[in-house]
Coordinates of C-alpha atoms and ligand atoms in Angstrom, one line a residue:
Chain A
X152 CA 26.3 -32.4 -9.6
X153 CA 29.7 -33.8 -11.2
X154 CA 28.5 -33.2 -14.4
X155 CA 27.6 -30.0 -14.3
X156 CA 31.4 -29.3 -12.0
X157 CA 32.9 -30.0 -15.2
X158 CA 30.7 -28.3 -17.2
X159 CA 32.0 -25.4 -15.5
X160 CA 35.4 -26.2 -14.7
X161 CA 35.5 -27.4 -18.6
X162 CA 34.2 -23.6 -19.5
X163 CA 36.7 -21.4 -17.6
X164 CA 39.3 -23.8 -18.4
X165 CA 38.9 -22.8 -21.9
X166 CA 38.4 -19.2 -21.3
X167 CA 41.6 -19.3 -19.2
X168 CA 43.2 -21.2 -22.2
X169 CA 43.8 -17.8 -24.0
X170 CA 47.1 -16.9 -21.7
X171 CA 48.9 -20.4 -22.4
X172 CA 52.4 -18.8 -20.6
X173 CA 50.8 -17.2 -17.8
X174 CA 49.2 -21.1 -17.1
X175 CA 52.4 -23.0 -17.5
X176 CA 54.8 -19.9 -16.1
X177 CA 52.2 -20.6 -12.8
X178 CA 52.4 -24.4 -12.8
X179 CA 55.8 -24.0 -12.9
X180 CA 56.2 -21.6 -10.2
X181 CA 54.0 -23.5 -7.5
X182 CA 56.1 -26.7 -8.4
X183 CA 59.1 -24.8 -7.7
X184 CA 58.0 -23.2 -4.7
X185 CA 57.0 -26.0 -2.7
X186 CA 59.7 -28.0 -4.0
X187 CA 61.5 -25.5 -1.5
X188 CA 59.6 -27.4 1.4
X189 CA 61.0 -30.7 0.8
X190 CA 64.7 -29.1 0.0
X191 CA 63.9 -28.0 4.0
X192 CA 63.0 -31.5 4.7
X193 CA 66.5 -32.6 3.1
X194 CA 68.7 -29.7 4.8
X195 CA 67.4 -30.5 8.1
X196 CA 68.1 -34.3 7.8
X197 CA 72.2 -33.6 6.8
X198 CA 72.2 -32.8 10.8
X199 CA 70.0 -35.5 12.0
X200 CA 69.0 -39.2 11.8
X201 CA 65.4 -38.7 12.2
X202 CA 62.5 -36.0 12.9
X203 CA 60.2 -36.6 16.2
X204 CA 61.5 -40.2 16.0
X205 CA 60.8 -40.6 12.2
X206 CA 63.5 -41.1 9.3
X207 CA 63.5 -39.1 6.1
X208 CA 61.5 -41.3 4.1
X209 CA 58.7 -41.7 6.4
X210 CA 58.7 -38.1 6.7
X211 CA 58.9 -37.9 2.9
X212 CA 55.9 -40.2 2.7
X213 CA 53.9 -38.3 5.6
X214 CA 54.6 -34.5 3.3
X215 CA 53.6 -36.4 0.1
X216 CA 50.2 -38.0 1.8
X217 CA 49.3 -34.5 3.4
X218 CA 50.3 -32.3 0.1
X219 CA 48.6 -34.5 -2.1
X220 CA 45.0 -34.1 -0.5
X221 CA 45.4 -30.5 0.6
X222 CA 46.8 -29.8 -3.1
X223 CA 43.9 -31.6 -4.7
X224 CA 41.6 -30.0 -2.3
X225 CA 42.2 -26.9 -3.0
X226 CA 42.4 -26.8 -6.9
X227 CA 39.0 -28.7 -6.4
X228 CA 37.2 -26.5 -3.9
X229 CA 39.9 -24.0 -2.0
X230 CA 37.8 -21.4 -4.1
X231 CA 34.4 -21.7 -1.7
X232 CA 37.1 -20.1 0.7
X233 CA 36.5 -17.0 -1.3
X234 CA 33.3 -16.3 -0.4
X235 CA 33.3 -12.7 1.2
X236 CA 34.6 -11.3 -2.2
X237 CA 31.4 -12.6 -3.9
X238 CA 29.4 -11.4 -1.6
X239 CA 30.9 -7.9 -1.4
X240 CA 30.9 -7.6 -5.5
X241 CA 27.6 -8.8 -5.5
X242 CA 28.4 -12.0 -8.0
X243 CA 26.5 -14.3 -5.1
X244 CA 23.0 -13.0 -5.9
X245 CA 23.6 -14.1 -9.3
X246 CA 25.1 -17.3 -8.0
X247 CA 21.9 -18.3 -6.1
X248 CA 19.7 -17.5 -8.9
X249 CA 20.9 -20.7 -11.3
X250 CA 19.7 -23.7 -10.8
X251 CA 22.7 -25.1 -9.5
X252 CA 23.8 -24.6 -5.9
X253 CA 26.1 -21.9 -5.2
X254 CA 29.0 -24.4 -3.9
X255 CA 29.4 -25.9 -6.9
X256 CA 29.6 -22.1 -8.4
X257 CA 31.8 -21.0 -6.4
X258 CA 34.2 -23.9 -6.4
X259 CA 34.8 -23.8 -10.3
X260 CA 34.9 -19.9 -10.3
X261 CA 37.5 -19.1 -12.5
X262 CA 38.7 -22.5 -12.1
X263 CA 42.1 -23.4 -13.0
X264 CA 44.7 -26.4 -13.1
X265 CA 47.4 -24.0 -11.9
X266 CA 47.9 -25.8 -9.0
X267 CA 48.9 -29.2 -10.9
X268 CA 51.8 -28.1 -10.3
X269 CA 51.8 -28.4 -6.2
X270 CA 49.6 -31.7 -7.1
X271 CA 52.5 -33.7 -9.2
X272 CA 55.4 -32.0 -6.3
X273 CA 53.6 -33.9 -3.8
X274 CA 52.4 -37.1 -5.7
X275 CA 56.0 -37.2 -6.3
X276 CA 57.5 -36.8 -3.0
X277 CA 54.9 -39.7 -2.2
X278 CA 56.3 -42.1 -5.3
X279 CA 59.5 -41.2 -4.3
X280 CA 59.3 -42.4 -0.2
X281 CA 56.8 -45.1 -1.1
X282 CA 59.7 -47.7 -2.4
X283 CA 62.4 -47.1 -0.3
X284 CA 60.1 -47.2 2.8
X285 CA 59.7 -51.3 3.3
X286 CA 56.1 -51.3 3.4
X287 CA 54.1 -54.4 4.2
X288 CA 51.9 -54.7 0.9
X289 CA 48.8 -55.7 3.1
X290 CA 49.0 -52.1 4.2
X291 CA 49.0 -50.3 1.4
X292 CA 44.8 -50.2 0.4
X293 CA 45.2 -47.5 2.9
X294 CA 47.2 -44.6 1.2
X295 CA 44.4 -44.3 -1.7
X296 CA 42.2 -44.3 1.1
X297 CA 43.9 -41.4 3.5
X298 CA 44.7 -39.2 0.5
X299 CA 40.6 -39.4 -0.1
X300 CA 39.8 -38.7 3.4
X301 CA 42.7 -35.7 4.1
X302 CA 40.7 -35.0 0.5
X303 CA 37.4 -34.6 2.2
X304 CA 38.8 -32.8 5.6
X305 CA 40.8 -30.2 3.3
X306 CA 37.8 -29.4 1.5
X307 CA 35.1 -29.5 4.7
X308 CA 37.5 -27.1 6.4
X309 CA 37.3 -24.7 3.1
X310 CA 33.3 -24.9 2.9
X311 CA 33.5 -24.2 6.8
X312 CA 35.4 -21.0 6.1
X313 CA 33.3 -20.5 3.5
X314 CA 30.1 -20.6 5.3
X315 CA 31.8 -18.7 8.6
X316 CA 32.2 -15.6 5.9
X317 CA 28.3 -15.3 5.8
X318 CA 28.5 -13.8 9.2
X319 CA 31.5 -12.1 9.0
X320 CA 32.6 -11.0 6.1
X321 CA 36.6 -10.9 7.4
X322 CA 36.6 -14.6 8.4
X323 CA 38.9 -15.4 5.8
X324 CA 41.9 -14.9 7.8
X325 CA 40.5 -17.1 10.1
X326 CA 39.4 -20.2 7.9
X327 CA 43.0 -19.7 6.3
X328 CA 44.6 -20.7 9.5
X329 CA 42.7 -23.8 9.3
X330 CA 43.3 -24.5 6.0
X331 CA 46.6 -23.4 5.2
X332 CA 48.2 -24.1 8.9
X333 CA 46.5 -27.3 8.7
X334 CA 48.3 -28.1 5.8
X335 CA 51.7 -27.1 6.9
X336 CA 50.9 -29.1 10.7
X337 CA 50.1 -32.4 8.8
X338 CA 53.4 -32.2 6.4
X339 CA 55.9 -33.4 9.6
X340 CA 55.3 -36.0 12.0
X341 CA 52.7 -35.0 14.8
X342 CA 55.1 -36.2 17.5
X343 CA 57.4 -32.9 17.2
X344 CA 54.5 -31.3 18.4
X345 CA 53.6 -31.0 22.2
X346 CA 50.7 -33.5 23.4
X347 CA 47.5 -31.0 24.1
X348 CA 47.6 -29.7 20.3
X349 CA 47.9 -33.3 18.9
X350 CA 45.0 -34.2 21.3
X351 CA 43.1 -31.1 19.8
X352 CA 43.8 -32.0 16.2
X353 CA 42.6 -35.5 16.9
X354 CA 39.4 -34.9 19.0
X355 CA 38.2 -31.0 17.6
X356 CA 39.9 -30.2 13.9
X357 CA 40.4 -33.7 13.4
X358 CA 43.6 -32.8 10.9
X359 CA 45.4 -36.0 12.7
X360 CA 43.3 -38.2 10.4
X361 CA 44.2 -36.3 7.0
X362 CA 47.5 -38.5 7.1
X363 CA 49.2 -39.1 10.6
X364 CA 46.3 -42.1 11.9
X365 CA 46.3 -43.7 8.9
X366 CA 50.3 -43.2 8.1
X367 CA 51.0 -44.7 11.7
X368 CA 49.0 -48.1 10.6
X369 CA 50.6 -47.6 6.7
X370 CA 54.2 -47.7 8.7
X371 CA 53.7 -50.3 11.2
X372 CA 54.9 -47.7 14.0
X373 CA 53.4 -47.1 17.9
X374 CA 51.6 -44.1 18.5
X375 CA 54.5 -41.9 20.3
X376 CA 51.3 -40.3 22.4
X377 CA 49.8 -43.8 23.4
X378 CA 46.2 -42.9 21.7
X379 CA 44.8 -46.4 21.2
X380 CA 45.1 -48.4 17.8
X381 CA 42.0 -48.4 16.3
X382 CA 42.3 -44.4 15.9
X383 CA 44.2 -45.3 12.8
X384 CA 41.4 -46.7 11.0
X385 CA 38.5 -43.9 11.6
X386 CA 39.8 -40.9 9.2
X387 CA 36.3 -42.1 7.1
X388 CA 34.1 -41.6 9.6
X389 CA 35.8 -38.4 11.1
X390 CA 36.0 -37.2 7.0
X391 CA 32.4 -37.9 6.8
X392 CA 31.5 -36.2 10.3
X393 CA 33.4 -33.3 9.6
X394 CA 32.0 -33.2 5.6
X395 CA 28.0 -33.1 7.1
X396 CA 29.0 -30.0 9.5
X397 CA 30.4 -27.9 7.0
X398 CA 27.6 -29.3 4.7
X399 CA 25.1 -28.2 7.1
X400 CA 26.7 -24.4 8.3
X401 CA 26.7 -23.6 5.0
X402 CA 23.3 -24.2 4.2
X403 CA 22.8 -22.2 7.6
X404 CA 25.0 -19.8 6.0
X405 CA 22.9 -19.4 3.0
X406 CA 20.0 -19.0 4.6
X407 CA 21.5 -16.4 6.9
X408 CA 22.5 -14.8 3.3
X409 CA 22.0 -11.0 3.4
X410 CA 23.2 -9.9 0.3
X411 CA 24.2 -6.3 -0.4
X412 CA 22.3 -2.7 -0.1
X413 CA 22.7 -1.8 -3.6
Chain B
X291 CA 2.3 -17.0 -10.2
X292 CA 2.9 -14.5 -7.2
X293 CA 2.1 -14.6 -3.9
X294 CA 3.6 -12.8 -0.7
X295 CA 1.3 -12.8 2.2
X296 CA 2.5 -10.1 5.2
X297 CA 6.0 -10.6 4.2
X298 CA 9.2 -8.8 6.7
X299 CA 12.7 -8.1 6.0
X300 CA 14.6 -6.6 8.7
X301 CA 18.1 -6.1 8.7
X302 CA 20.8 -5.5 11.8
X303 CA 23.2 -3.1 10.9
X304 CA 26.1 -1.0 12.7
X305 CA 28.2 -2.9 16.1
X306 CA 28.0 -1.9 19.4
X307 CA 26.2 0.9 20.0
X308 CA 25.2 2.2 16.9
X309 CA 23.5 -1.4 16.4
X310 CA 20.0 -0.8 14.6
X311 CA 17.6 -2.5 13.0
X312 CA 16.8 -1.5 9.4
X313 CA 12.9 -3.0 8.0
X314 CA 13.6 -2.9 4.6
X315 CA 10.2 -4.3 3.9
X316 CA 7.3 -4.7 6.1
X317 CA 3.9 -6.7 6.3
X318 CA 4.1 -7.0 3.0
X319 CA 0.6 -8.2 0.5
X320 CA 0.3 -8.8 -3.2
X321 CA -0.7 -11.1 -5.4
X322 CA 0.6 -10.9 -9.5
X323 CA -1.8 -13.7 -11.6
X324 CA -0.3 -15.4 -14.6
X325 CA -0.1 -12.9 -17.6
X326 CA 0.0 -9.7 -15.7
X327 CA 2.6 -7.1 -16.4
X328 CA 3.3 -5.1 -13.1
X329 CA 5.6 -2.2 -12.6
X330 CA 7.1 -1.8 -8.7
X331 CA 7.4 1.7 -8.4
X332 CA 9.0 3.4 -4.9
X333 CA 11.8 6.1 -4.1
X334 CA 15.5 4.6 -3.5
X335 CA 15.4 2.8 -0.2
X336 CA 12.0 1.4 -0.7
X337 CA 12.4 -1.5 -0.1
X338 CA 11.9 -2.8 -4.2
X339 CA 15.0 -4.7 -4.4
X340 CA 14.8 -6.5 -1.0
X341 CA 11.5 -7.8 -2.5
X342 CA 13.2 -8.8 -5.7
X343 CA 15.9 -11.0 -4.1
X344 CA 12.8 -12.8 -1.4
X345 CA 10.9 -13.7 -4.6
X346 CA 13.8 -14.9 -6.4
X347 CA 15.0 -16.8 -3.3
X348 CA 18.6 -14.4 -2.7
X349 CA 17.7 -13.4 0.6
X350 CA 15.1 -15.6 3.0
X351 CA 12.3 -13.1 4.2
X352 CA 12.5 -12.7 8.1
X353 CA 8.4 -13.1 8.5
X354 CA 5.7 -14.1 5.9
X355 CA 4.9 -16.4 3.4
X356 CA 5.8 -16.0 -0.6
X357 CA 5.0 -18.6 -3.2
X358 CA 6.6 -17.9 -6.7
X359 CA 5.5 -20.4 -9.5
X360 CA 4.0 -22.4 -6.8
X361 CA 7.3 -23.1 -4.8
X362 CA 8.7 -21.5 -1.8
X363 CA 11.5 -19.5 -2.9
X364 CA 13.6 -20.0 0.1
X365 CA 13.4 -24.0 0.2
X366 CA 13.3 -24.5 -3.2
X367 CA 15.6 -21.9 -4.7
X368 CA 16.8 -24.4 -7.5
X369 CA 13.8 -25.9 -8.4
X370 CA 12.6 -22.4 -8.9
X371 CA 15.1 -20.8 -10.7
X372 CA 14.2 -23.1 -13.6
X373 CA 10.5 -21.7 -13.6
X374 CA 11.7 -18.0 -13.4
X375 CA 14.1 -15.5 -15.2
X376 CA 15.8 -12.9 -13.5
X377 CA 17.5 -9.5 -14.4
X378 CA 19.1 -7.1 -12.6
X379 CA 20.1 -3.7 -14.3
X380 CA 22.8 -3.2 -11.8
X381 CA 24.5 -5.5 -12.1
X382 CA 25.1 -8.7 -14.8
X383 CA 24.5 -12.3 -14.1
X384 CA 26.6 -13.3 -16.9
X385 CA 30.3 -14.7 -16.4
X386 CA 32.5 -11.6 -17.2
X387 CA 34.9 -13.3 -18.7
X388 CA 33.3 -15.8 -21.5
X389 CA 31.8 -14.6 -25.2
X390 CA 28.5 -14.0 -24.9
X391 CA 27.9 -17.2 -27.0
X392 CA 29.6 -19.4 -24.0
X393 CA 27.5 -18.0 -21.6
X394 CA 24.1 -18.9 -23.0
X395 CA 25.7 -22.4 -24.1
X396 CA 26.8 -22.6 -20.3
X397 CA 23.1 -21.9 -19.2
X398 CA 21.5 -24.5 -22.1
X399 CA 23.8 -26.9 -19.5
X400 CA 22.3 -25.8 -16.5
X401 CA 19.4 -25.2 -17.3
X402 CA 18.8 -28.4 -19.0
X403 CA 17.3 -26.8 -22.5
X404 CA 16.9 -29.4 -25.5
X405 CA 19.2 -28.4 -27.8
X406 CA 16.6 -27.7 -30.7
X407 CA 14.5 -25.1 -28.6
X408 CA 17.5 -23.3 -27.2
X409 CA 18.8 -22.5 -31.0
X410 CA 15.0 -21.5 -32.4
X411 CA 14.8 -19.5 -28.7
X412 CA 18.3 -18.3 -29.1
X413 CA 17.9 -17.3 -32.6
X414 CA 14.8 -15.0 -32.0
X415 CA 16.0 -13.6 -29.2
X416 CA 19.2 -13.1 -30.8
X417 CA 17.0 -11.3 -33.8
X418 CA 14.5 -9.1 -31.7
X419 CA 17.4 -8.1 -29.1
X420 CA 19.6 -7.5 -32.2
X421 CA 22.7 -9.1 -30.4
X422 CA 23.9 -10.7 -33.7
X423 CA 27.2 -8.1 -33.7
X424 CA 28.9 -8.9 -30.6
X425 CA 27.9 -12.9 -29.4
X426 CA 31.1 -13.7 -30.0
X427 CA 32.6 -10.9 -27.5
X428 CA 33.3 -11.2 -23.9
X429 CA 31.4 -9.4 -21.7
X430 CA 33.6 -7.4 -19.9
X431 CA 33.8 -5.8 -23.4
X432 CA 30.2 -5.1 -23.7
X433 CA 28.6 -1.4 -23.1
X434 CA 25.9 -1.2 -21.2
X435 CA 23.0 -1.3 -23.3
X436 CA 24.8 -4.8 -25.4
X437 CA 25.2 -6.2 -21.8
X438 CA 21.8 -5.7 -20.3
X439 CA 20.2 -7.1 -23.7
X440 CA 22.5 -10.0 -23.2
X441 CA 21.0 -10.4 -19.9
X442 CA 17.8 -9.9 -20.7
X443 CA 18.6 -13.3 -23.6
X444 CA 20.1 -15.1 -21.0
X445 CA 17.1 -14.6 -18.5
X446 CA 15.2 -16.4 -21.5
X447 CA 16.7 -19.0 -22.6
X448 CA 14.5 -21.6 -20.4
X449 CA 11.2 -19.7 -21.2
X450 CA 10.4 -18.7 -18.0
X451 CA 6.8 -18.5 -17.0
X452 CA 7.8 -15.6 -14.5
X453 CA 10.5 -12.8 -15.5
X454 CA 11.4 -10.7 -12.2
X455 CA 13.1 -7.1 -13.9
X456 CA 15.0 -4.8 -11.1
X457 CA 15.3 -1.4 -12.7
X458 CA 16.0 -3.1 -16.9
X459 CA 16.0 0.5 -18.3
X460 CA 18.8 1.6 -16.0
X461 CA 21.6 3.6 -18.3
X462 CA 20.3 3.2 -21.5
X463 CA 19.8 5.7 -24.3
X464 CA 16.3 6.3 -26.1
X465 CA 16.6 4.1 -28.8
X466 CA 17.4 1.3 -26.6
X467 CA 15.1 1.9 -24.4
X468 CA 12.2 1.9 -26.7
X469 CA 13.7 -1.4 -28.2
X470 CA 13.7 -3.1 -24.4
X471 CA 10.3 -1.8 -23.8
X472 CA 9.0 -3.0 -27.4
X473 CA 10.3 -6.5 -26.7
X474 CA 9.2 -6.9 -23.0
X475 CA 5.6 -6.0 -24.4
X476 CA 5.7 -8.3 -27.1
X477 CA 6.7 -11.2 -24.9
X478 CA 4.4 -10.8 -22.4
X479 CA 1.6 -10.3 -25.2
X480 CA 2.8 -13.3 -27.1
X481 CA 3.9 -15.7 -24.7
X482 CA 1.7 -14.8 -21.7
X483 CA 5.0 -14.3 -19.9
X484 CA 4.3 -13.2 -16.4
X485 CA 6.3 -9.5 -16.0
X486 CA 7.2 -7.8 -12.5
X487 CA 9.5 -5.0 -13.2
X488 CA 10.7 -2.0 -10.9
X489 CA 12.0 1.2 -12.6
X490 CA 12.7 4.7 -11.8
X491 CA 11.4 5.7 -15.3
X492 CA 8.1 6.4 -15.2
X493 CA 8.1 6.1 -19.5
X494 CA 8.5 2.4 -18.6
X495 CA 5.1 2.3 -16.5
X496 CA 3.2 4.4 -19.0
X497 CA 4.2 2.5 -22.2
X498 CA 4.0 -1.2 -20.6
X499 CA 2.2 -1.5 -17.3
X500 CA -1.4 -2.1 -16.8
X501 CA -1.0 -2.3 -12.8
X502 CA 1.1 -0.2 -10.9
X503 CA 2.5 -0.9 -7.3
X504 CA 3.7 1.3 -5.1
X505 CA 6.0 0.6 -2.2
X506 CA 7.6 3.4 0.4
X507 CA 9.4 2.6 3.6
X508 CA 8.9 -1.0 3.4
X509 CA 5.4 -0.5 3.1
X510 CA 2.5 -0.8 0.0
X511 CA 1.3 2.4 -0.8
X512 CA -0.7 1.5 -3.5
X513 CA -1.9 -1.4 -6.1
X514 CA -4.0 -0.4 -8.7
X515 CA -4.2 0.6 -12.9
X516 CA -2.4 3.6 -13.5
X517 CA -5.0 5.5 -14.3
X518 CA -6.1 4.9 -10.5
X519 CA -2.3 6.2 -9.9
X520 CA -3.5 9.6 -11.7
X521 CA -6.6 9.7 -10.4
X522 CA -5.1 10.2 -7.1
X523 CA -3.7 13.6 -7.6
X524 CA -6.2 15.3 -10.1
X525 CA -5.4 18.0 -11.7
X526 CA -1.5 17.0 -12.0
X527 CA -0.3 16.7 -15.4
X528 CA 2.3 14.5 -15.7
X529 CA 2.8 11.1 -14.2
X530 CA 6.0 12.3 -12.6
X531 CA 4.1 14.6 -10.4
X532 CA 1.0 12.0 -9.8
X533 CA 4.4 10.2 -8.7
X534 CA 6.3 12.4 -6.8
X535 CA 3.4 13.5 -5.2
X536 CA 2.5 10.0 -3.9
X537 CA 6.6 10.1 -2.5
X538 CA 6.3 12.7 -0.6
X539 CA 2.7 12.6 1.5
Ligands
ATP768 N1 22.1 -6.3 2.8 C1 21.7 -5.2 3.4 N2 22.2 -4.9 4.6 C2 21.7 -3.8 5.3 N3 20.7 -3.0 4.9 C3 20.1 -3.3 3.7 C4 20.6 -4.4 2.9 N4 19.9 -4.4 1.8 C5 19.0 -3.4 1.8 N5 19.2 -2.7 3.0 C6 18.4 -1.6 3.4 O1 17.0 -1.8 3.1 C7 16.4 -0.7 2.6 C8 15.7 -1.0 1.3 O2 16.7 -1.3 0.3 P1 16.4 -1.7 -1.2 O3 17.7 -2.0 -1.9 O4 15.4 -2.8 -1.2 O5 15.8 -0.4 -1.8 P2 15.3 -0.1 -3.3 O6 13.8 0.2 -3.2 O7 15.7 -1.1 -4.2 O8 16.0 1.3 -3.6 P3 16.7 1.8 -5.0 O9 15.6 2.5 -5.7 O10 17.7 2.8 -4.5 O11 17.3 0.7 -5.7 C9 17.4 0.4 2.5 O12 17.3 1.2 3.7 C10 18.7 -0.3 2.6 O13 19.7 0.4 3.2
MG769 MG1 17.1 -1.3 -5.9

């Protein structure tokens, strides 16, 4: 299955290869673009001392965590989210005839490492908080290990979307509030927002565990909503819980596959 | 190599109200055995390519059994797509944007072909479909014709016991057409290749199909030679009418 994800991630690499400036004029603009976010970040620290109780660099480190794994997800998979277009042009059929399966397929569609650019922004927002936040070095095995897991949530979320699109072929809107609003909800500190949606993102979509759990043990801090410790350490089993759902609707989704007329 | 036993395919369409439900096939029963080369004949609507995407696994049938190659399209789509090729005139299953040449290396890859068989296969495809002037050209440049004998190649690569065609003839001119029925005789004679085809051109039936099967509202209207097909309207000269007769009783 890896292998044959390069394979075709390798292929339309190269066929993209043939516009170099269009590739590096896009890298460059997503770097710039979300570079905007964290010159919010700065603007609204020259007015205060901290942000839902938490100081620049922790939020800083908390933006880096959450853009790294929603970047990666996305250039890896975001493309499953993309599914009612196949389906409408027809280019699923052909997908479910190869003897691959179609989420690999659609994952490396016209794959591209335009979003590298959104990738090193947030990898270094993250290098820049890491040393200048103090961080007990007995901690740290667990920043690898959230980036994987918000990796994993990011990318269930988009294969949920996906596999929502088999019965509704305008879902995307939907699974783009997920996706994309759960991306910008996990790039500030959970306690600027109220209690009942923090509760919801940590018992439903469990979005609290792509970085804020695990960044709460990483910075030594007390939960500001009292939710008890060991919360910090289950973003594996909550990725993997949340992976086997979206694993399992899309095979529904497949099977509920009705293709076109003509 | 096929089997459907009283296979359904309904579809819900429209919301609300206007909520219906289409059978686009119905209690559906045939059997193809290896080496046959059967043409799927029916009026638009029939119900042929609903069929076409149940054996290939594409859609999962609603009632009924099918075997393809032995497997179970639906639960082993993968496994079967290996034994099987698959063209549909319609449409291309090639990626629009690679050469030609990438998109047959990209299926050696996933399909798992030994290198030495898939440049001897490649190269005799590559002579008999006469691609030799345009491998190197992307597809979105190809006309019709250059496309769908791409297709046809890349549908052979693996040598497929099974090739499932859904309307192959579609758009092309004469020559061509002659070409593409030439070849798909010759490699059902030669290789034993397994050939279920559907085509609105009845030249296609006459020149390459021993058994004809004809399907109308879902529904087989008939399975037999086609000289039982002719034998059913005597006294009509042409196949067309034997044909169009058969559409509308
Ligand atoms: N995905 C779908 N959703 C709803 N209805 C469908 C769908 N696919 C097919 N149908 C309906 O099922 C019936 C059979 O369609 P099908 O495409 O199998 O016909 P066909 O024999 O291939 O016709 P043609 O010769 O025009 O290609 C038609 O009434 C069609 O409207
Ligand atoms: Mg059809």
């Amino acid at each position: 299955m890896v292998r044959t994800y390069l394979l075709l991630a390798w292929t339309w690499m190269r066929a993209s290869a043939q516009y170099p400036v269009s590739f590096a004029l896009m890298t460059l603009g997503s770097f710039t673009l979300t570079g905007l976010d964290v010159a919010g970040i700065w603007i609204i620290f020259e007015h205060t001392e901290s942000l839902g109780g938490f100081g620049l660099f922790e939020v800083m480190f908390l933006y880096g965590t959450s853009g790294l794994s929603f970047a990666l997800a996305d250039m890896l998979f975001g493309n499953v989210e993309r599914l009612s277009q196949h389906v409408r042009a027809g280019s699923f059929d052909t997908m479910l005839i190869r003897p691959t399966g179609a989420f690999v397929q659609m994952a490396t569609d016209r794959f591209g490492v335009q979003r590298l650019g959104r990738i090193a922004q947030a990898a270094l927002v993250l290098g820049i908080s890491l040393p200048r936040l103090d961080l007990s070095w007995s901690r740290m095995w667990m920043v690898p290990l959230m980036v994987a897991c918000g990796l994993v949530i990011f990318t269930s979320i988009f294969a949920l979307g996906g596999a929502l699109q088999f019965l509704l072929t305008d879902a995307p809107e939907v699974a783009n509030a997920f996706t994309y609003g759960g991306s910008t909800l996990t790039q500030y500190p959970l306690s600027i927002y109220g209690g009942e949606l923090v509760k919801g993102v940590t018992f439903i979509v469990p979005l609290a565990f792509v970085n804020w759990q695990p960044a709460l043990y990483v910075l030594d801090r007390e939960d500001p909503f009292g939710l008890p410790y060991w919360l910090r350490f289950v973003a594996p089993v909550a990725a993997v819980l949340l992976a086997v759902a979206a694993a399992l609707a899309w095979r529904a989704g497949i099977r509920r596959y009705r293709s076109t007329g003509s | 190599m096929i089997e459907v036993d009283r296979v359904g395919r309904s579809f819900t369409v429209g919301r609300g109200r206007a909520r219906r439900t289409v059978h686009a096939v119905r209690d559906l029963s045939f059997t193809v055995g290896s080496g046959e080369f059967v043409g799927y004949l029916g009026p638009n609507g029939a119900g042929k390519s609903t069929t076409i995407k149940m054996l290939t696994g594409i859609l999962a049938p609603t009632s009924g059994r099918i075997r393809v190659a032995g497997l179970d399209p639906t639960r082993r789509r993968t496994a079967l797509a290996r034994r099987i090729g698959v063209v549909f005139g319609q449409r291309t299953t090639l990626w629009w944007d690679l050469p030609l040449k990438d998109s047959f290396e990209l299926i050696r890859h996933l399909y798992k072909v030994d290198r030495v068989d898939f440049r001897r296969r490649l190269d005799e495809l590559a002579d008999l479909l006469d691609l030799g002037g345009f491998l190197h050209t992307p597809v979105r440049q190809l006309s019709l014709g250059q496309r769908m004998r791409g297709d046809v190649t890349a549908a052979l690569l693996h040598e497929p016991a099974v090739l499932i065609l859904d309307e192959p003839t579609i758009g092309l001119d004469v020559v061509s057409k002659v070409a593409m029925r030439a070849f798909l005789r010759r490699l059902n004679a030669e290789h034993g290749t397994t050939v279920l085809l559907t085509t609105h051109d009845l030249g296609d039936i006459e020149k390459l199909c021993r058994r004809v099967m004809l399907i109308d509202h879902g529904r087989l209207g008939f399975d037999g030679t086609v000289d039982d097909l002719r034998a059913t309207a005597p006294g009509r000269e042409s196949l067309e009418e034997v044909v169009a007769h058969l559409y509308t009783a």
